[in-house]
mmCIF file of C-alpha atoms and ligand atoms in Angstrom:
data_model
loop_
_atom_site.group_PDB
_atom_site.id
_atom_site.type_symbol
_atom_site.label_atom_id
_atom_site.label_comp_id
_atom_site.label_asym_id
_atom_site.label_seq_id
_atom_site.Cartn_x
_atom_site.Cartn_y
_atom_site.Cartn_z
ATOM 1 C CA MET A 6 73.460 57.859 89.980
ATOM 2 C CA ASN A 7 77.048 59.029 90.561
ATOM 3 C CA SER A 8 77.687 61.476 93.376
ATOM 4 C CA GLU A 9 78.355 65.003 92.186
ATOM 5 C CA LEU A 10 81.881 65.817 91.058
ATOM 6 C CA THR A 11 83.249 69.321 91.519
ATOM 7 C CA ILE A 12 85.939 70.464 89.105
ATOM 8 C CA ALA A 13 87.995 73.604 89.749
ATOM 9 C CA MET A 14 88.912 75.355 86.523
ATOM 10 C CA PRO A 15 91.339 78.228 86.059
ATOM 11 C CA LYS A 16 89.950 81.527 84.837
ATOM 12 C CA GLY A 17 91.920 83.527 82.317
ATOM 13 C CA ARG A 18 94.296 82.385 79.657
ATOM 14 C CA ILE A 19 94.232 78.640 80.454
ATOM 15 C CA PHE A 20 90.468 78.489 80.615
ATOM 16 C CA GLU A 21 89.570 78.270 76.947
ATOM 17 C CA GLU A 22 92.067 75.531 76.149
ATOM 18 C CA ALA A 23 91.149 73.519 79.227
ATOM 19 C CA PHE A 24 87.437 73.903 78.583
ATOM 20 C CA GLN A 25 87.796 72.861 74.955
ATOM 21 C CA MET A 26 89.728 69.828 76.076
ATOM 22 C CA LEU A 27 86.847 68.728 78.284
ATOM 23 C CA ILE A 28 84.427 69.208 75.364
ATOM 24 C CA ASP A 29 86.759 67.143 73.139
ATOM 25 C CA ALA A 30 86.824 64.481 75.847
ATOM 26 C CA GLY A 31 83.058 64.164 75.427
ATOM 27 C CA PHE A 32 81.639 66.275 78.240
ATOM 28 C CA GLN A 33 78.340 67.946 77.377
ATOM 29 C CA LEU A 34 79.241 71.529 78.208
ATOM 30 C CA PRO A 35 77.424 74.721 77.238
ATOM 31 C CA GLU A 36 79.233 76.786 74.610
ATOM 32 C CA GLU A 37 78.291 80.162 76.083
ATOM 33 C CA VAL A 38 80.139 79.548 79.375
ATOM 34 C CA GLU A 39 83.309 81.034 77.956
ATOM 35 C CA MET A 40 81.650 84.419 77.697
ATOM 36 C CA SER A 41 79.772 84.299 80.990
ATOM 37 C CA ARG A 42 80.982 85.802 84.276
ATOM 38 C CA LYS A 43 79.405 83.111 86.408
ATOM 39 C CA LEU A 44 81.810 81.489 88.840
ATOM 40 C CA MET A 45 79.884 78.279 89.388
ATOM 41 C CA ILE A 46 78.358 76.238 86.624
ATOM 42 C CA GLU A 47 76.155 73.216 87.239
ATOM 43 C CA ILE A 48 75.923 70.574 84.538
ATOM 44 C CA PRO A 49 73.059 68.354 85.789
ATOM 45 C CA GLU A 50 73.248 65.995 82.759
ATOM 46 C CA GLU A 51 76.814 65.062 83.764
ATOM 47 C CA ASN A 52 76.304 65.539 87.503
ATOM 48 C CA ILE A 53 79.297 67.847 87.420
ATOM 49 C CA ARG A 54 79.789 71.269 88.922
ATOM 50 C CA PHE A 55 82.531 73.607 87.748
ATOM 51 C CA ILE A 56 83.989 76.297 89.911
ATOM 52 C CA LEU A 57 86.021 78.970 88.166
ATOM 53 C CA ALA A 58 88.960 80.188 90.197
ATOM 54 C CA LYS A 59 92.113 82.224 89.828
ATOM 55 C CA PRO A 60 94.811 79.841 88.526
ATOM 56 C CA MET A 61 96.798 80.232 91.771
ATOM 57 C CA ASP A 62 93.728 79.200 93.791
ATOM 58 C CA VAL A 63 92.819 75.978 91.964
ATOM 59 C CA PRO A 64 95.126 73.778 94.116
ATOM 60 C CA VAL A 65 93.718 75.455 97.255
ATOM 61 C CA TYR A 66 90.179 74.333 96.402
ATOM 62 C CA VAL A 67 91.415 70.855 95.517
ATOM 63 C CA GLU A 68 93.615 70.430 98.601
ATOM 64 C CA HIS A 69 90.705 71.437 100.839
ATOM 65 C CA GLY A 70 88.422 68.980 99.066
ATOM 66 C CA VAL A 71 85.782 71.512 98.009
ATOM 67 C CA ALA A 72 86.791 70.574 94.477
ATOM 68 C CA ASP A 73 87.429 66.881 93.769
ATOM 69 C CA ILE A 74 89.665 67.554 90.812
ATOM 70 C CA GLY A 75 91.057 70.601 89.064
ATOM 71 C CA ILE A 76 93.250 71.891 86.288
ATOM 72 C CA ALA A 77 96.357 73.676 87.477
ATOM 73 C CA GLY A 78 99.561 74.931 85.912
ATOM 74 C CA LYS A 79 102.785 73.172 86.862
ATOM 75 C CA ASP A 80 104.132 76.606 87.865
ATOM 76 C CA VAL A 81 101.462 76.892 90.557
ATOM 77 C CA LEU A 82 102.049 73.299 91.712
ATOM 78 C CA LEU A 83 105.813 73.853 91.976
ATOM 79 C CA GLU A 84 105.294 77.097 93.841
ATOM 80 C CA GLN A 85 102.742 75.890 96.363
ATOM 81 C CA GLN A 86 103.690 72.229 97.065
ATOM 82 C CA ARG A 87 100.125 71.342 98.077
ATOM 83 C CA ILE A 88 98.898 67.904 99.055
ATOM 84 C CA VAL A 89 97.158 66.915 95.835
ATOM 85 C CA HIS A 90 97.656 64.060 93.383
ATOM 86 C CA GLU A 91 98.950 65.043 89.964
ATOM 87 C CA LEU A 92 97.106 62.687 87.610
ATOM 88 C CA LEU A 93 97.831 63.759 84.063
ATOM 89 C CA ASP A 94 99.890 66.208 82.033
ATOM 90 C CA LEU A 95 97.329 67.778 79.694
ATOM 91 C CA LYS A 96 100.149 69.270 77.604
ATOM 92 C CA ILE A 97 98.243 72.519 77.097
ATOM 93 C CA SER A 98 99.202 76.084 78.010
ATOM 94 C CA LYS A 99 102.842 75.173 77.562
ATOM 95 C CA CYS A 100 105.392 77.747 78.622
ATOM 96 C CA HIS A 101 108.422 77.849 80.879
ATOM 97 C CA ILE A 102 109.753 79.609 83.920
ATOM 98 C CA ALA A 103 112.936 81.562 83.307
ATOM 99 C CA SER A 104 115.128 84.184 84.818
ATOM 100 C CA ALA A 105 115.489 87.352 82.784
ATOM 101 C CA GLY A 106 117.011 90.788 83.061
ATOM 102 C CA LEU A 107 118.498 93.678 81.137
ATOM 103 C CA PRO A 108 120.953 92.526 78.430
ATOM 104 C CA ASN A 109 124.639 92.115 79.306
ATOM 105 C CA THR A 110 124.199 92.684 82.994
ATOM 106 C CA GLU A 111 125.652 90.734 85.912
ATOM 107 C CA MET A 112 123.755 90.238 89.124
ATOM 108 C CA ASP A 113 124.858 92.442 91.999
ATOM 109 C CA GLU A 114 127.686 90.549 93.749
ATOM 110 C CA ILE A 115 126.795 91.529 97.261
ATOM 111 C CA ALA A 116 123.026 91.679 97.322
ATOM 112 C CA PRO A 117 121.390 90.330 94.161
ATOM 113 C CA ARG A 118 117.659 90.995 94.055
ATOM 114 C CA ILE A 119 115.113 88.854 92.238
ATOM 115 C CA ALA A 120 111.583 90.085 91.539
ATOM 116 C CA THR A 121 108.945 87.407 91.065
ATOM 117 C CA LYS A 122 105.451 86.187 91.804
ATOM 118 C CA TYR A 123 107.010 82.739 92.387
ATOM 119 C CA PRO A 124 109.089 83.277 95.557
ATOM 120 C CA ASN A 125 109.506 79.574 96.374
ATOM 121 C CA ILE A 126 110.495 78.533 92.862
ATOM 122 C CA ALA A 127 112.961 81.429 92.674
ATOM 123 C CA MET A 128 114.412 80.761 96.139
ATOM 124 C CA ASN A 129 114.834 77.026 95.412
ATOM 125 C CA TYR A 130 116.427 77.703 92.061
ATOM 126 C CA TYR A 131 119.032 80.154 93.354
ATOM 127 C CA LYS A 132 119.711 78.014 96.420
ATOM 128 C CA GLY A 133 120.298 75.092 94.049
ATOM 129 C CA ILE A 134 122.968 76.990 92.141
ATOM 130 C CA GLY A 135 124.536 78.342 95.315
ATOM 131 C CA GLU A 136 123.464 81.976 94.956
ATOM 132 C CA GLN A 137 122.198 83.860 97.963
ATOM 133 C CA VAL A 138 119.526 86.267 96.750
ATOM 134 C CA GLU A 139 116.901 88.588 98.100
ATOM 135 C CA ILE A 140 113.432 87.798 96.760
ATOM 136 C CA ILE A 141 111.106 90.712 96.049
ATOM 137 C CA GLU A 142 107.588 89.402 95.704
ATOM 138 C CA LEU A 143 105.318 91.138 93.173
ATOM 139 C CA ASN A 144 101.879 90.230 91.891
ATOM 140 C CA GLY A 145 102.210 91.095 88.213
ATOM 141 C CA SER A 146 103.959 93.267 85.622
ATOM 142 C CA ILE A 147 107.174 91.682 86.898
ATOM 143 C CA GLU A 148 109.080 92.854 83.821
ATOM 144 C CA LEU A 149 109.063 96.395 85.178
ATOM 145 C CA ALA A 150 111.414 95.497 88.029
ATOM 146 C CA PRO A 151 114.771 95.434 86.159
ATOM 147 C CA MET A 152 113.746 98.413 84.022
ATOM 148 C CA ILE A 153 113.245 100.661 87.003
ATOM 149 C CA GLY A 154 116.078 99.293 89.131
ATOM 150 C CA LEU A 155 114.039 97.293 91.619
ATOM 151 C CA ALA A 156 115.768 93.994 90.828
ATOM 152 C CA ASP A 157 118.711 92.492 88.910
ATOM 153 C CA ARG A 158 116.658 89.607 87.566
ATOM 154 C CA ILE A 159 113.063 88.487 87.384
ATOM 155 C CA VAL A 160 111.815 84.922 87.612
ATOM 156 C CA ASP A 161 108.644 84.616 85.586
ATOM 157 C CA ILE A 162 106.638 82.736 83.007
ATOM 158 C CA VAL A 163 107.793 83.062 79.404
ATOM 159 C CA SER A 164 105.298 81.977 76.803
ATOM 160 C CA THR A 165 105.806 83.666 73.440
ATOM 161 C CA GLY A 166 108.677 85.800 74.752
ATOM 162 C CA ARG A 167 106.854 88.919 73.600
ATOM 163 C CA THR A 168 106.599 90.592 77.008
ATOM 164 C CA LEU A 169 110.370 90.249 77.566
ATOM 165 C CA LYS A 170 111.156 91.547 74.093
ATOM 166 C CA GLU A 171 108.832 94.527 74.261
ATOM 167 C CA ASN A 172 110.364 95.542 77.576
ATOM 168 C CA GLY A 173 113.960 95.147 76.412
ATOM 169 C CA LEU A 174 114.751 92.139 78.613
ATOM 170 C CA VAL A 175 116.571 88.938 77.743
ATOM 171 C CA GLU A 176 116.260 85.448 79.133
ATOM 172 C CA TYR A 177 119.184 84.178 81.217
ATOM 173 C CA GLU A 178 118.279 80.784 82.664
ATOM 174 C CA HIS A 179 115.613 78.234 81.826
ATOM 175 C CA ILE A 180 114.267 77.089 85.186
ATOM 176 C CA ALA A 181 111.343 74.717 84.524
ATOM 177 C CA ASP A 182 108.918 73.620 81.819
ATOM 178 C CA VAL A 183 105.273 74.335 82.543
ATOM 179 C CA SER A 184 101.991 72.900 81.261
ATOM 180 C CA SER A 185 98.532 72.340 82.714
ATOM 181 C CA ARG A 186 97.986 69.283 84.904
ATOM 182 C CA LEU A 187 94.903 67.435 86.079
ATOM 183 C CA ILE A 188 95.045 67.216 89.871
ATOM 184 C CA ALA A 189 92.880 65.462 92.446
ATOM 185 C CA ASN A 190 92.120 65.697 96.117
ATOM 186 C CA PRO A 191 93.567 62.510 97.704
ATOM 187 C CA VAL A 192 90.330 61.622 99.543
ATOM 188 C CA SER A 193 88.163 62.249 96.480
ATOM 189 C CA TYR A 194 90.601 60.162 94.482
ATOM 190 C CA ARG A 195 89.922 57.221 96.789
ATOM 191 C CA MET A 196 86.193 57.756 97.300
ATOM 192 C CA LYS A 197 85.305 58.629 93.702
ATOM 193 C CA ASN A 198 88.037 56.607 92.056
ATOM 194 C CA ALA A 199 86.033 55.015 89.234
ATOM 195 C CA ARG A 200 84.611 58.357 88.203
ATOM 196 C CA ILE A 201 87.944 60.176 88.317
ATOM 197 C CA GLN A 202 89.712 57.351 86.478
ATOM 198 C CA GLU A 203 87.070 57.558 83.767
ATOM 199 C CA ILE A 204 87.817 61.262 83.303
ATOM 200 C CA VAL A 205 91.558 60.586 83.253
ATOM 201 C CA SER A 206 91.197 57.915 80.584
ATOM 202 C CA ARG A 207 88.898 60.095 78.469
ATOM 203 C CA LEU A 208 91.325 63.006 78.673
ATOM 204 C CA LYS A 209 94.354 60.766 78.071
ATOM 205 C CA LYS A 210 92.948 59.806 74.679
ATOM 206 C CA ILE A 211 92.955 63.395 73.495
ATOM 207 C CA VAL A 212 96.236 64.610 75.009
ATOM 208 C CA LYS A 213 98.432 65.593 72.089
HETATM 209 C C1 PRP B 312 102.507 86.362 82.155
HETATM 210 C C2 PRP B 312 103.938 86.466 82.625
HETATM 211 C C3 PRP B 312 104.564 87.373 81.607
HETATM 212 C C4 PRP B 312 103.780 87.053 80.342
HETATM 213 C C5 PRP B 312 104.595 86.150 79.454
HETATM 214 O O1 PRP B 312 101.834 87.453 82.637
HETATM 215 O O2 PRP B 312 103.995 86.965 83.932
HETATM 216 O O3 PRP B 312 104.399 88.706 81.975
HETATM 217 O O4 PRP B 312 102.588 86.374 80.739
HETATM 218 O O5 PRP B 312 103.948 85.878 78.244
HETATM 219 P P1 PRP B 312 104.673 86.098 76.836
HETATM 220 O O6 PRP B 312 106.005 85.433 76.900
HETATM 221 O O7 PRP B 312 103.757 85.412 75.842
HETATM 222 O O8 PRP B 312 104.758 87.564 76.588
HETATM 223 P P2 PRP B 312 100.268 87.552 82.727
HETATM 224 O O9 PRP B 312 99.697 87.885 81.411
HETATM 225 O O10 PRP B 312 99.742 86.296 83.340
HETATM 226 O O11 PRP B 312 100.058 88.819 83.658
HETATM 227 P P3 PRP B 312 100.805 89.337 84.965
HETATM 228 O O12 PRP B 312 101.819 90.311 84.499
HETATM 229 O O13 PRP B 312 99.695 89.969 85.730
HETATM 230 O O14 PRP B 312 101.405 88.169 85.677
#
């Protein structure tokens, strides 16, 4: 019998797509999980255990080895730079990271302020284009910042573009493409290689 494999899955908007992908890849998973509020799900038939985490926390579980593999957004991986192997682009939950602000506005010349929940991505981006900026870290509803004068620009995820539009903001710069990735703990990847490779090859077949 294989040793148990723990998979960290993101809760929230990525969950349903990621979960469906695992079902399509042939995993025997219960349908009602999507509705449940349980945070740990044992699948004895597959000898798999799922842990359901905040998207930002998936790489934390995987880096620490309490999850062998996980599904994480490229945004989170770029932001956190954790020691995990990125095994496969699942090409789901596609979106991009962009800067945005009020229309027809320049950034403050002396002290431009950027509101974001991605301080590292934002800092690296502006450093890369030679702009010295002050980063204001927020945890959500980032689009409020330019509207109420907290920041000149935001750096955030754009998916449909609806949130920007409804808040009267426009996109300025496209910073990075984002999609969900399969990641692995480096030790698990060595110790449970055959098992992890099997999952990678099953998922690869259904990546669109
Ligand atoms: C994300 C992101 C934007 C929105 C973009 O927020 O921060 O606000 O989705 O999606 P759209 O382009 O389809 O409108 P999320 O829903 O994760 O909530 P948050 O504000 O708490 O970050």
